[in-house]
Structure formats: C-alpha cells, structure tokens
Tab-separated table of C-alpha atoms in Angstrom:
chain	number	residue	atom	x	y	z
A	30	UNK	CA	-88.748	26.426	52.810
A	31	UNK	CA	-89.587	23.224	51.352
A	32	UNK	CA	-90.369	21.162	54.238
A	33	UNK	CA	-92.141	17.641	55.145
A	34	UNK	CA	-93.459	17.098	58.712
A	35	UNK	CA	-94.873	13.807	60.209
A	36	UNK	CA	-96.818	13.032	63.056
A	37	UNK	CA	-96.444	12.024	65.553
A	38	UNK	CA	-92.593	10.470	65.777
A	39	UNK	CA	-93.855	7.213	67.834
A	40	UNK	CA	-97.027	5.792	68.128
A	41	UNK	CA	-97.852	2.248	69.970
A	42	UNK	CA	-100.732	0.719	68.923
A	43	UNK	CA	-102.270	-2.491	69.922
A	44	UNK	CA	-103.279	-5.881	67.190
A	45	UNK	CA	-106.203	-5.202	65.174
A	46	UNK	CA	-106.773	-1.834	65.964
A	47	UNK	CA	-106.199	1.068	63.558
A	48	UNK	CA	-104.271	3.922	62.942
A	49	UNK	CA	-103.420	7.140	61.221
A	50	UNK	CA	-100.238	9.156	60.833
A	51	UNK	CA	-100.365	12.170	59.312
A	52	UNK	CA	-97.705	14.027	57.029
A	53	UNK	CA	-97.778	17.907	56.208
A	54	UNK	CA	-95.380	19.704	53.751
A	55	UNK	CA	-94.576	23.102	52.302
A	56	UNK	CA	-93.062	22.558	48.603
A	57	UNK	CA	-93.850	24.418	45.912
A	58	UNK	CA	-94.267	23.102	43.070
A	59	UNK	CA	-96.217	19.926	44.219
A	60	UNK	CA	-95.873	16.785	41.941
A	61	UNK	CA	-96.366	14.080	44.023
A	62	UNK	CA	-96.469	12.286	47.346
A	63	UNK	CA	-95.367	9.214	48.264
A	64	UNK	CA	-95.674	6.147	51.531
A	65	UNK	CA	-92.951	4.167	51.939
A	66	UNK	CA	-92.469	1.540	55.002
A	67	UNK	CA	-89.521	0.480	56.289
A	68	UNK	CA	-89.169	-2.253	58.718
A	69	UNK	CA	-86.044	-1.902	60.799
A	70	UNK	CA	-82.762	-2.920	59.785
A	71	UNK	CA	-84.433	-2.496	55.559
A	72	UNK	CA	-84.444	-0.391	52.997
A	73	UNK	CA	-88.221	1.695	52.105
A	74	UNK	CA	-90.577	-0.107	50.137
A	75	UNK	CA	-93.090	2.168	48.483
A	76	UNK	CA	-96.601	1.534	49.856
A	77	UNK	CA	-98.831	4.449	47.229
A	78	UNK	CA	-97.587	7.306	45.363
A	79	UNK	CA	-100.615	10.210	44.751
A	80	UNK	CA	-100.229	12.986	42.465
A	81	UNK	CA	-102.459	16.577	42.845
A	82	UNK	CA	-105.387	15.060	41.356
A	83	UNK	CA	-106.000	11.804	43.486
A	84	UNK	CA	-107.044	11.646	46.698
A	85	UNK	CA	-107.210	8.948	48.261
A	86	UNK	CA	-105.480	5.662	47.097
A	87	UNK	CA	-105.182	2.062	48.348
A	88	UNK	CA	-102.597	-0.512	49.229
A	89	UNK	CA	-104.625	-3.159	50.743
A	90	UNK	CA	-104.963	-2.301	54.345
A	91	UNK	CA	-103.432	0.910	53.721
A	92	UNK	CA	-105.145	3.886	52.772
A	93	UNK	CA	-103.744	7.354	51.807
A	94	UNK	CA	-105.366	10.654	51.430
A	95	UNK	CA	-104.025	13.742	50.106
A	96	UNK	CA	-105.184	17.352	50.192
A	97	UNK	CA	-103.404	19.295	47.727
A	98	UNK	CA	-104.849	22.650	49.189
A	99	UNK	CA	-104.093	22.201	52.989
A	100	UNK	CA	-100.864	20.209	51.735
A	101	UNK	CA	-101.819	17.526	53.804
A	102	UNK	CA	-101.592	13.649	53.930
A	103	UNK	CA	-102.706	11.248	55.966
A	104	UNK	CA	-101.828	7.045	55.617
A	105	UNK	CA	-104.668	4.933	57.540
A	106	UNK	CA	-103.817	1.444	58.586
A	107	UNK	CA	-106.867	-1.154	59.191
A	108	UNK	CA	-106.847	-3.879	61.762
A	109	UNK	CA	-103.247	-3.651	62.308
A	110	UNK	CA	-101.073	-6.735	62.574
A	111	UNK	CA	-97.499	-6.911	64.122
A	112	UNK	CA	-95.773	-6.869	60.610
A	113	UNK	CA	-97.220	-3.640	60.363
A	114	UNK	CA	-94.465	-2.268	62.929
A	115	UNK	CA	-91.959	-0.483	61.044
A	116	UNK	CA	-91.695	3.350	60.202
A	117	UNK	CA	-93.268	4.904	57.846
A	118	UNK	CA	-92.181	7.671	55.674
A	119	UNK	CA	-93.131	10.513	53.600
A	120	UNK	CA	-92.153	11.585	50.487
A	121	UNK	CA	-92.882	14.640	48.245
A	122	UNK	CA	-91.480	15.265	44.625
A	123	UNK	CA	-91.345	18.431	43.725
A	124	UNK	CA	-90.011	20.663	41.002
A	125	UNK	CA	-91.428	18.849	38.019
A	126	UNK	CA	-89.688	16.724	35.707
A	127	UNK	CA	-86.146	18.011	36.921
A	128	UNK	CA	-87.506	18.102	40.335
A	129	UNK	CA	-86.200	17.275	43.723
A	130	UNK	CA	-87.381	14.586	46.792
A	131	UNK	CA	-87.874	15.694	50.530
A	132	UNK	CA	-87.804	13.124	53.051
A	133	UNK	CA	-90.003	12.893	56.481
A	134	UNK	CA	-88.233	11.717	58.819
A	135	UNK	CA	-91.094	9.105	59.602
A	136	UNK	CA	-93.418	7.468	62.271
A	137	UNK	CA	-92.223	4.440	64.247
A	138	UNK	CA	-95.461	2.527	64.792
A	139	UNK	CA	-95.351	-0.356	67.277
A	140	UNK	CA	-98.392	-3.005	67.074
A	141	UNK	CA	-98.424	-4.930	70.265
A	142	UNK	CA	-99.972	-8.196	70.533
B	22	UNK	CA	-86.008	-11.341	41.409
B	23	UNK	CA	-83.185	-9.972	43.921
B	24	UNK	CA	-84.094	-5.861	42.876
B	25	UNK	CA	-81.448	-3.575	44.138
B	26	UNK	CA	-78.497	-5.346	45.887
B	27	UNK	CA	-76.119	-3.955	48.546
B	28	UNK	CA	-72.763	-4.821	49.522
B	29	UNK	CA	-71.219	-4.815	52.016
B	30	UNK	CA	-74.229	-5.153	54.319
B	31	UNK	CA	-71.867	-4.152	58.182
B	32	UNK	CA	-68.191	-2.278	57.536
B	33	UNK	CA	-66.150	-0.875	60.013
B	34	UNK	CA	-63.594	1.751	59.399
B	35	UNK	CA	-60.761	3.799	60.984
B	36	UNK	CA	-60.356	7.451	60.361
B	37	UNK	CA	-58.771	8.034	56.896
B	38	UNK	CA	-59.122	4.536	55.869
B	39	UNK	CA	-61.034	4.205	52.261
B	40	UNK	CA	-63.844	1.963	50.931
B	41	UNK	CA	-66.269	1.623	48.197
B	42	UNK	CA	-70.006	0.466	48.291
B	43	UNK	CA	-71.298	-1.526	45.728
B	44	UNK	CA	-74.837	-1.477	44.479
B	45	UNK	CA	-76.634	-3.912	41.733
B	46	UNK	CA	-80.027	-3.195	40.375
B	47	UNK	CA	-81.657	-6.047	37.783
B	48	UNK	CA	-84.678	-4.198	37.205
B	49	UNK	CA	-83.476	-2.650	34.059
B	50	UNK	CA	-83.465	1.155	35.571
B	51	UNK	CA	-82.318	3.857	34.130
B	52	UNK	CA	-81.655	5.887	37.111
B	53	UNK	CA	-80.076	5.393	40.523
B	54	UNK	CA	-78.581	6.844	43.603
B	55	UNK	CA	-76.935	7.058	46.778
B	56	UNK	CA	-78.775	8.060	49.841
B	57	UNK	CA	-77.171	8.254	53.702
B	58	UNK	CA	-80.024	8.165	56.941
B	59	UNK	CA	-78.613	9.086	60.126
B	60	UNK	CA	-81.217	8.921	62.917
B	61	UNK	CA	-83.976	11.593	63.631
B	62	UNK	CA	-83.179	13.154	60.281
B	63	UNK	CA	-84.902	12.125	56.859
B	64	UNK	CA	-82.710	9.715	54.142
B	65	UNK	CA	-80.536	12.740	52.314
B	66	UNK	CA	-79.803	12.382	48.775
B	67	UNK	CA	-75.917	12.199	48.039
B	68	UNK	CA	-74.884	11.162	44.786
B	69	UNK	CA	-78.025	10.421	41.805
B	70	UNK	CA	-77.617	9.042	37.951
B	71	UNK	CA	-79.950	10.016	35.601
B	72	UNK	CA	-78.598	7.249	33.167
B	73	UNK	CA	-75.563	5.503	32.346
B	74	UNK	CA	-72.612	7.369	32.047
B	75	UNK	CA	-73.798	10.437	33.912
B	76	UNK	CA	-74.035	11.265	37.561
B	77	UNK	CA	-74.993	14.836	39.582
B	78	UNK	CA	-74.305	15.776	42.791
B	79	UNK	CA	-77.061	15.615	45.596
B	80	UNK	CA	-77.703	17.178	49.068
B	81	UNK	CA	-74.902	16.224	50.551
B	82	UNK	CA	-71.894	15.164	48.201
B	83	UNK	CA	-68.794	16.436	50.100
B	84	UNK	CA	-66.035	13.048	50.856
B	85	UNK	CA	-68.023	11.177	48.371
B	86	UNK	CA	-67.464	10.437	44.654
B	87	UNK	CA	-69.382	7.631	42.927
B	88	UNK	CA	-68.757	5.689	39.490
B	89	UNK	CA	-71.920	4.710	37.203
B	90	UNK	CA	-70.139	1.474	35.973
B	91	UNK	CA	-72.559	0.294	33.321
B	92	UNK	CA	-76.130	0.340	33.333
B	93	UNK	CA	-76.347	-2.083	36.598
B	94	UNK	CA	-74.041	-0.989	39.068
B	95	UNK	CA	-73.663	2.121	40.606
B	96	UNK	CA	-70.850	2.441	43.382
B	97	UNK	CA	-70.151	5.073	46.126
B	98	UNK	CA	-66.213	5.586	47.212
B	99	UNK	CA	-65.431	7.122	50.587
B	100	UNK	CA	-62.239	8.586	50.004
B	101	UNK	CA	-60.972	9.179	53.692
B	102	UNK	CA	-63.591	8.062	55.713
B	103	UNK	CA	-64.471	10.218	58.903
B	104	UNK	CA	-66.347	9.638	61.575
B	105	UNK	CA	-69.024	12.420	60.890
B	106	UNK	CA	-69.783	9.399	57.703
B	107	UNK	CA	-70.620	6.717	60.255
B	108	UNK	CA	-74.664	6.153	58.675
B	109	UNK	CA	-76.495	4.002	57.004
B	110	UNK	CA	-76.006	4.169	53.038
B	111	UNK	CA	-79.281	3.052	50.769
B	112	UNK	CA	-79.185	2.686	47.421
B	113	UNK	CA	-81.910	3.005	44.952
B	114	UNK	CA	-83.120	2.302	41.262
B	115	UNK	CA	-86.117	3.720	39.439
B	116	UNK	CA	-87.418	3.152	36.012
B	117	UNK	CA	-88.118	6.133	34.608
B	118	UNK	CA	-85.509	8.500	32.906
B	119	UNK	CA	-84.787	12.222	34.809
B	120	UNK	CA	-83.894	13.075	38.473
B	121	UNK	CA	-86.742	11.532	40.043
B	122	UNK	CA	-88.439	9.359	37.582
B	123	UNK	CA	-91.673	11.431	38.117
B	124	UNK	CA	-94.627	9.236	39.179
B	125	UNK	CA	-92.068	6.141	39.435
B	126	UNK	CA	-91.335	4.557	42.484
B	127	UNK	CA	-87.940	3.995	43.891
B	128	UNK	CA	-86.765	0.705	44.863
B	129	UNK	CA	-84.384	0.419	47.706
B	130	UNK	CA	-81.548	-1.939	48.943
B	131	UNK	CA	-81.507	-3.005	52.326
B	132	UNK	CA	-78.180	-0.492	53.269
B	133	UNK	CA	-74.516	-0.925	53.962
B	134	UNK	CA	-74.162	-0.263	57.877
B	135	UNK	CA	-70.788	1.985	57.951
B	136	UNK	CA	-68.967	3.011	61.378
B	137	UNK	CA	-66.181	4.786	61.489
B	138	UNK	CA	-63.712	4.979	64.084
C-alpha cells in the first residue's frame, strides 16, 4: 500500500533552536518528494521538490534531505523563528507522468519565544 | 500577482442545500485541482483538470461535480450538501500539462471553510 508517514505529529521548540522533521514513504515507482509549509488558515506553500537523484536541497533556513534507498526524507530548520510555526507536509509523487500524489498528515511545529 | 483565488472564504449550509465554490488562477497554468482537508488526514484529491476542457475524478469524487470554465477558472459544486462534506476545500494549480505537472510545484489558494449543518 502506498503510504506517506510523518513524525512527530507535533513539536514545540524555542526560538533560535534547530529541529528536524521526518518523512517515510512506501510508494512505487517514486518520482519526487515535496515539502510544503502550511500556515494556520492558509494554503500550503512549496518549500522544496527533490527527485530520485537529489540528496539535499535548501531553501533559506530550510534544508531537505532524501535517501531514496531507505525511502526517508527529513526537513531541517535552522535557527527557528516565530514565523516558522506552521504545519509541514511531506508529499510524494509516484507513478511517472500519469502518476499520483500522496500527502502526509503533516507535522505541526510551534516555535515559542 | 494574486496566484490562486478562492471564493467564498467561509460558508455555512444546511443539509440538502447546493453551492458552488469558485477558483481562479492568474499564472497561466494548464492544470487545476480541488482537494479537501479534514482534521487528522492528509489532503485528498476530489477532482482535477489536466487542461482546459478536461476533468477527471480523484480519490473522493462522490457528491461533487466540477466545471473547467476556461483556462483560469475551475469550480466545484455540491449538489446536495451532507454533513460529511464539512471540510476545508483547497484549489490548486500547476504549470505543466499532465495530472501532477511532474517536477513543478502546485500553487494553492487559501481555502474555503465549509460547514454543513
């Protein structure tokens, strides 16, 4: 069964600290993996898209890694800010040009002052 | 540049009423999508339109209909609303032809929060 699982479900950190969010997937054939940020009351916004051949991709203080062998991805947030408080959603695209997207349930991050 | 615009932002309906959710994008994207987001679940695809003039069912199409009015606009209609359709509805668009636009990101609107009593 094609699945995307994220952990933890929720996380609280202090402003200025780093954190890492996890995403495990079981899909085939894999095409790419996406991380989105969703602020409360807003739609998701794309952070990164990584293909099979990419191990790391950064977007400012956000760094995503991908291990296609173990089917794991992580999103690392450096020097967190209050504005990082949001849900982070892992999405996997599989099946080629006529494929499908599977959305994870998200990790809710709260950054406290 | 507004991106993806959804109207209305909030709506309360009674069971059995009908309504249409509107979506428009100004990025000249070919593909458009409707999702619903429920607590504790990932976004689920209701319908999508790979290009103007075409529509296809997604994962949870029952109880919904769609219209791709032109390249910019993609509407979602609830013919007879049911409490199970209480949800947040998101419209999205992407640049490339095809269902998911391969490596292109999807751009989302800010959602319509729909409650059905």
